[in-house]
Short mmCIF file of C-alpha atoms in Angstrom, two decimals:
data_model
loop_
_atom_site.label_atom_id
_atom_site.label_comp_id
_atom_site.label_asym_id
_atom_site.label_seq_id
_atom_site.Cartn_x
_atom_site.Cartn_y
_atom_site.Cartn_z
CA MET R 107 6.08 -34.65 2.02
CA GLN R 108 8.32 -33.65 -1.43
CA ILE R 109 7.04 -33.06 -4.62
CA PRO R 110 9.38 -34.24 -7.58
CA THR R 111 12.41 -32.44 -8.18
CA GLU R 112 11.96 -30.58 -10.90
CA PRO R 113 14.72 -28.54 -12.99
CA THR R 114 16.12 -25.29 -11.51
CA ARG R 115 17.48 -24.02 -14.34
CA PHE R 116 14.31 -23.03 -15.70
CA ALA R 117 13.03 -21.20 -12.01
CA LEU R 118 14.69 -17.61 -12.83
CA PRO R 119 13.66 -17.46 -16.72
CA GLY R 120 10.47 -18.81 -15.27
CA LEU R 121 10.06 -16.12 -12.41
CA LEU R 122 10.70 -13.46 -15.37
CA LEU R 123 8.03 -15.04 -17.95
CA GLY R 124 5.96 -14.95 -15.06
CA GLY R 125 6.30 -11.42 -14.07
CA VAL R 126 5.89 -10.51 -17.87
CA LEU R 127 2.59 -11.77 -18.09
CA ILE R 128 1.34 -10.41 -15.14
CA GLY R 129 2.98 -7.17 -16.57
CA CYS R 130 0.39 -7.35 -18.90
CA SER R 131 -2.50 -7.07 -16.91
CA PRO R 132 -3.27 -3.05 -16.29
CA ILE R 133 -3.76 -3.20 -20.22
CA TRP R 134 -6.36 -6.05 -19.26
CA VAL R 135 -7.86 -4.00 -16.84
CA ARG R 136 -8.02 -0.97 -18.89
CA LEU R 137 -9.49 -2.14 -21.88
CA SER R 138 -12.39 -4.52 -19.40
CA GLU R 139 -16.49 -3.38 -20.44
CA VAL R 140 -16.69 -3.95 -15.96
CA GLY R 141 -15.64 -1.93 -13.31
CA SER R 142 -11.93 -2.84 -11.94
CA VAL R 143 -13.03 -4.99 -9.30
CA SER R 144 -15.40 -7.10 -10.79
CA THR R 145 -13.23 -7.46 -13.36
CA ALA R 146 -10.54 -8.90 -10.71
CA PHE R 147 -13.60 -11.21 -9.92
CA TRP R 148 -13.45 -13.37 -13.69
CA ARG R 149 -9.71 -12.67 -13.37
CA LEU R 150 -9.85 -15.36 -10.77
CA ALA R 151 -12.73 -17.58 -12.19
CA LEU R 152 -12.70 -17.57 -15.16
CA ALA R 153 -8.84 -18.91 -14.27
CA LEU R 154 -10.08 -21.76 -13.44
CA ILE R 155 -10.89 -23.32 -16.47
CA PRO R 156 -7.09 -24.16 -16.99
CA LEU R 157 -6.17 -24.49 -13.60
CA ALA R 158 -8.42 -27.22 -13.59
CA LEU R 159 -6.67 -28.81 -16.17
CA MET R 160 -3.35 -27.75 -15.06
CA ALA R 161 -4.50 -29.73 -11.61
CA GLY R 162 -5.76 -32.78 -13.18
CA GLY R 163 -2.89 -33.70 -14.35
CA GLY R 164 -1.48 -33.59 -11.35
CA ARG R 165 -4.27 -35.90 -9.90
CA SER R 166 -3.47 -38.97 -12.31
CA SER R 167 -0.44 -39.41 -10.80
CA GLY R 168 -1.03 -38.10 -7.02
CA ALA R 169 1.95 -35.88 -6.97
CA GLY R 170 1.47 -33.13 -4.32
CA GLN R 171 -2.01 -33.58 -3.44
CA PRO R 172 -3.65 -32.39 0.30
CA LYS R 173 -4.23 -35.17 2.45
CA THR R 174 -6.13 -33.50 4.86
CA LEU R 175 -8.45 -30.25 5.85
CA ARG R 176 -4.91 -28.55 7.40
CA ASP R 177 -3.47 -29.09 4.07
CA ARG R 178 -6.49 -27.37 2.11
CA VAL R 179 -6.52 -24.28 4.44
CA GLU R 180 -2.27 -24.29 3.60
CA ILE R 181 -3.34 -24.09 -0.21
CA SER R 182 -6.23 -21.47 -0.06
CA LEU R 183 -4.95 -19.62 1.98
CA PRO R 184 -2.70 -17.81 -0.05
CA GLY R 185 -6.04 -17.04 -2.33
CA VAL R 186 -7.94 -15.45 0.66
CA ILE R 187 -4.48 -13.16 0.78
CA LEU R 188 -4.70 -12.17 -3.04
CA GLY R 189 -8.02 -11.71 -2.96
CA ALA R 190 -7.87 -9.78 -0.14
CA GLU R 191 -4.99 -7.67 -1.02
CA LEU R 192 -6.95 -6.90 -4.94
CA VAL R 193 -9.59 -5.17 -3.08
CA ALA R 194 -7.30 -3.21 -0.84
CA TRP R 195 -5.65 -2.06 -3.78
CA HIS R 196 -8.91 -1.57 -6.32
CA ILE R 197 -10.76 0.83 -3.16
CA SER R 198 -6.88 2.77 -2.64
CA LEU R 199 -7.11 4.14 -6.35
CA HIS R 200 -10.37 5.41 -5.32
CA LEU R 201 -8.92 7.21 -2.43
CA THR R 202 -5.22 8.43 -3.48
CA SER R 203 -3.33 9.27 -7.00
CA VAL R 204 -2.78 6.40 -9.01
CA ALA R 205 1.03 7.40 -9.35
CA ASN R 206 0.82 6.80 -4.91
CA SER R 207 -1.24 3.54 -5.35
CA THR R 208 0.70 1.66 -7.85
CA LEU R 209 3.99 2.53 -6.29
CA LEU R 210 3.10 1.91 -3.01
CA VAL R 211 1.92 -2.13 -4.11
CA ASN R 212 4.74 -2.08 -5.71
CA MET R 213 6.88 -1.54 -1.85
CA ALA R 214 5.90 -5.73 -1.17
CA PRO R 215 9.69 -6.57 -1.56
CA VAL R 216 10.30 -4.71 1.68
CA PHE R 217 7.99 -6.46 3.77
CA VAL R 218 9.50 -9.47 2.14
CA ALA R 219 12.97 -8.99 3.22
CA LEU R 220 11.58 -7.51 6.40
CA PHE R 221 9.68 -10.82 7.25
CA ALA R 222 12.90 -12.14 6.22
CA TRP R 223 15.15 -10.05 8.47
CA ILE R 224 13.06 -10.23 11.25
CA VAL R 225 10.72 -13.26 11.67
CA LEU R 226 13.40 -15.84 9.88
CA LYS R 227 16.40 -14.13 11.69
CA LYS R 228 17.53 -13.19 7.78
CA PRO R 229 19.08 -10.36 6.97
CA PRO R 230 19.65 -9.36 3.69
CA GLY R 231 23.22 -8.83 2.80
CA ARG R 232 24.24 -5.57 1.57
CA LEU R 233 24.36 -6.53 -2.22
CA PHE R 234 21.07 -7.16 -1.77
CA ALA R 235 20.46 -4.33 0.03
CA LEU R 236 21.86 -2.38 -2.75
CA ALA R 237 20.01 -4.82 -5.10
CA LEU R 238 16.42 -3.45 -3.14
CA ALA R 239 17.38 0.06 -3.16
CA VAL R 240 18.08 0.11 -6.27
CA THR R 241 14.92 -1.24 -7.69
CA ILE R 242 12.46 0.37 -5.28
CA VAL R 243 14.70 3.80 -6.55
CA GLY R 244 13.53 2.35 -10.39
CA VAL R 245 10.36 2.05 -9.59
CA VAL R 246 9.51 5.73 -8.23
CA VAL R 247 11.97 6.95 -11.18
CA LEU R 248 9.26 5.09 -13.83
CA LYS R 249 6.42 6.36 -11.79
CA GLY R 250 6.99 9.80 -12.63
CA GLY R 251 9.71 10.91 -9.65
CA PRO R 252 8.56 12.37 -6.79
CA GLU R 253 6.72 15.09 -7.97
CA ALA R 254 4.51 12.56 -9.50
CA LEU R 255 4.10 11.85 -5.93
CA ARG R 256 2.45 14.69 -4.78
CA GLY R 257 -1.96 15.45 -4.21
CA GLY R 258 -2.43 11.45 -2.35
CA ASP R 259 -4.95 10.80 0.56
CA LEU R 260 -3.40 9.19 3.37
CA ARG R 261 -6.73 7.32 3.96
CA GLY R 262 -5.46 5.90 -0.14
CA ASP R 263 -2.19 5.74 0.60
CA GLY R 264 -1.84 3.47 3.61
CA ILE R 265 -4.20 0.95 2.73
CA ALA R 266 -1.97 0.61 -0.52
CA ILE R 267 1.03 0.27 2.03
CA PHE R 268 -1.79 -2.56 3.75
CA ALA R 269 -1.82 -3.65 0.09
CA ALA R 270 1.65 -3.99 -0.20
CA MET R 271 1.95 -6.32 3.38
CA LEU R 272 -0.92 -8.75 1.93
CA TYR R 273 1.12 -9.07 -1.57
CA ALA R 274 4.06 -9.74 0.35
CA ALA R 275 2.40 -11.71 2.78
CA TYR R 276 0.55 -14.09 -0.60
CA ILE R 277 4.88 -14.76 -1.48
CA LEU R 278 5.28 -15.47 1.21
CA MET R 279 2.78 -18.16 1.74
CA LEU R 280 2.61 -19.28 -1.92
CA GLY R 281 6.34 -20.46 -2.01
CA ARG R 282 5.80 -22.25 1.97
CA ALA R 283 3.52 -24.09 0.21
CA ARG R 284 4.89 -25.06 -2.82
CA GLN R 285 8.16 -27.07 -1.02
CA ARG R 286 4.99 -29.38 -0.03
CA PHE R 287 2.53 -28.84 -3.34
CA ALA R 288 2.12 -29.27 -6.44
CA THR R 289 1.44 -25.72 -8.77
CA GLY R 290 -1.36 -27.11 -10.51
CA VAL R 291 -3.16 -27.51 -7.37
CA ILE R 292 -2.11 -24.99 -5.30
CA MET R 293 -3.58 -22.65 -8.24
CA LEU R 294 -6.74 -24.27 -8.49
CA TRP R 295 -7.55 -23.72 -4.51
CA SER R 296 -5.83 -20.68 -4.10
CA THR R 297 -6.94 -19.32 -6.81
CA ALA R 298 -10.64 -20.33 -5.86
CA ALA R 299 -10.22 -19.19 -2.55
CA ALA R 300 -9.29 -15.25 -4.16
CA ALA R 301 -12.55 -15.91 -6.28
CA ILE R 302 -15.05 -16.25 -3.64
CA ALA R 303 -13.33 -14.08 -1.49
CA VAL R 304 -14.00 -10.86 -4.17
CA PHE R 305 -17.08 -11.55 -5.28
CA PRO R 306 -19.41 -9.79 -2.67
CA PHE R 307 -16.75 -6.32 -3.06
CA ALA R 308 -18.23 -6.91 -6.96
CA LEU R 309 -21.32 -7.33 -6.41
CA ILE R 310 -20.90 -4.56 -3.77
CA THR R 311 -18.62 -1.67 -5.54
CA ASP R 312 -19.65 -2.00 -9.66
CA PRO R 313 -23.04 -1.33 -10.93
CA SER R 314 -22.42 -4.19 -14.38
CA LEU R 315 -20.86 -7.54 -13.22
CA ILE R 316 -21.41 -8.66 -16.82
CA PRO R 317 -19.41 -7.83 -19.89
CA LEU R 318 -21.86 -6.52 -22.67
CA THR R 319 -20.15 -7.72 -25.64
CA LEU R 320 -17.63 -10.70 -27.33
CA ALA R 321 -15.26 -8.31 -27.08
CA GLY R 322 -15.62 -7.64 -23.30
CA TRP R 323 -15.43 -11.21 -22.72
CA GLY R 324 -12.32 -11.50 -25.02
CA VAL R 325 -10.27 -9.37 -22.38
CA LEU R 326 -11.43 -10.71 -19.49
CA VAL R 327 -10.39 -14.31 -20.95
CA GLY R 328 -7.29 -12.53 -22.43
CA LEU R 329 -6.58 -11.21 -18.68
CA SER R 330 -7.62 -14.75 -16.70
CA TRP R 331 -5.96 -17.14 -18.95
CA ILE R 332 -2.92 -15.01 -19.53
CA SER R 333 -2.16 -13.25 -16.93
CA GLN R 334 -3.70 -14.70 -13.75
CA ALA R 335 -3.39 -18.83 -14.99
CA GLY R 336 -0.30 -18.45 -16.65
CA GLY R 337 1.85 -15.79 -14.93
CA GLN R 338 0.61 -16.82 -11.53
CA SER R 339 0.86 -20.89 -12.16
CA LEU R 340 4.69 -19.53 -13.42
CA ILE R 341 5.03 -17.85 -10.23
CA ALA R 342 4.00 -19.99 -8.25
CA TRP R 343 6.08 -22.86 -9.61
CA ALA R 344 9.34 -20.75 -9.43
CA LEU R 345 8.71 -20.08 -5.93
CA ALA R 346 9.84 -24.50 -5.20
CA PHE R 347 13.44 -23.02 -6.77
CA LEU R 348 14.11 -19.08 -5.80
CA PRO R 349 13.99 -17.49 -2.25
CA ALA R 350 11.04 -15.21 -1.58
CA ILE R 351 12.74 -12.41 -1.11
CA PHE R 352 14.66 -12.89 -4.56
CA SER R 353 11.64 -13.85 -6.25
CA SER R 354 9.27 -10.74 -4.91
CA LEU R 355 12.38 -8.27 -5.63
CA THR R 356 12.52 -9.83 -9.25
CA LEU R 357 8.71 -9.21 -9.88
CA LEU R 358 9.11 -5.56 -9.71
CA LEU R 359 9.27 -5.83 -13.93
CA GLN R 360 5.89 -5.98 -14.38
CA PRO R 361 5.47 -2.24 -14.11
CA VAL R 362 8.46 -1.65 -16.92
CA ILE R 363 6.73 -4.26 -18.89
CA ALA R 364 2.94 -1.84 -18.02
CA ALA R 365 4.66 0.77 -19.53
CA LEU R 366 6.11 -0.18 -22.42
CA LEU R 367 2.90 -2.37 -23.27
CA ALA R 368 1.03 1.07 -22.47
CA TRP R 369 3.47 2.27 -25.17
CA ALA R 370 2.88 0.17 -27.23
CA VAL R 371 -0.33 -1.10 -27.03
CA LEU R 372 -2.82 2.62 -25.71
CA ASP R 373 -0.70 4.83 -27.45
CA GLU R 374 0.55 6.16 -24.56
CA ALA R 375 3.79 8.17 -24.36
CA LEU R 376 6.99 6.80 -23.22
CA THR R 377 8.62 9.24 -21.05
CA LEU R 378 12.22 9.74 -21.03
CA SER R 379 11.53 9.44 -17.12
CA GLN R 380 9.43 6.02 -17.91
CA ALA R 381 12.32 5.10 -19.35
CA LEU R 382 15.12 5.50 -17.40
CA GLY R 383 13.29 3.96 -14.00
CA GLY R 384 12.73 1.32 -16.43
CA VAL R 385 16.57 0.59 -16.51
CA ILE R 386 17.32 1.62 -13.23
CA VAL R 387 14.86 -1.43 -12.50
CA LEU R 388 16.36 -3.86 -14.22
CA CYS R 389 19.55 -2.63 -13.17
CA GLY R 390 18.31 -3.63 -9.78
CA ILE R 391 17.18 -7.18 -10.67
CA TRP R 392 21.45 -7.79 -12.41
CA ILE R 393 22.26 -6.68 -8.81
CA ALA R 394 19.81 -9.14 -6.60
CA ARG R 395 21.41 -11.75 -9.40
CA ALA R 396 24.57 -11.40 -8.64
CA ALA R 397 23.72 -11.24 -4.91
CA GLN R 398 21.87 -14.25 -5.10
CA MET R 399 24.27 -16.37 -7.42
CA ARG R 400 26.84 -15.04 -4.57
CA GLN R 401 24.96 -16.37 -1.32
CA ALA R 402 24.04 -20.13 -3.76
#
């Protein structure tokens, strides 16, 4: 079943805005009163409130609704993959350096490109390959350059790479599901599945699951409603109109946004390396957009 056509001219702005909102998530995580995995659980669980309202509008029209058990599995599986990615990333943060973990997790576009090349027989063009290389270099520079990546642990690095593969799978599965189902329905089912997948790990790894203050709950609501419900929904919506490989590369805007917000909100110094890396990432995204327009 094909969902009704939506205005494609808003797809790229929607994807970019989604990337910006997701880029806010590290700030919320830093401000959270509970552990990182518990924060990930509340990010998913609390997002179900606005997502249920969003999906309710789609139910009234019957647009893009799951009809069979297979349909429900298809729209839930991206959430299970996302939950596994969040857990793997948080484990890697405890085993290797933060610079290594965050950089390697951001390698997801490489795996999306490899999947498109090997499985779908769609090799990236030269211009897009250049965009991919430029953007990855920008992320490395943003994270402090090769010198900042020393002192990591091979186990943690390996788990971070596995997390990148999981996020690539999440983007690909989300894009496939979006061709058949409404955005609100996909986000509700996948987010509920992700919350269920993360909850046992939150109970095991974090000593405190419940925030103690209203401010703590406010941080979790901001993370879940703005970054998860808002950001991920915009990304899911845009994936109906934009190639997954281009979308995954464009989402590398997230570490740039995170660095800017850390400077503005947390008073962390914005170094020359971070500024230069951010400019390089933006150049890479611009090249990718040019490549996509050429193929259109």
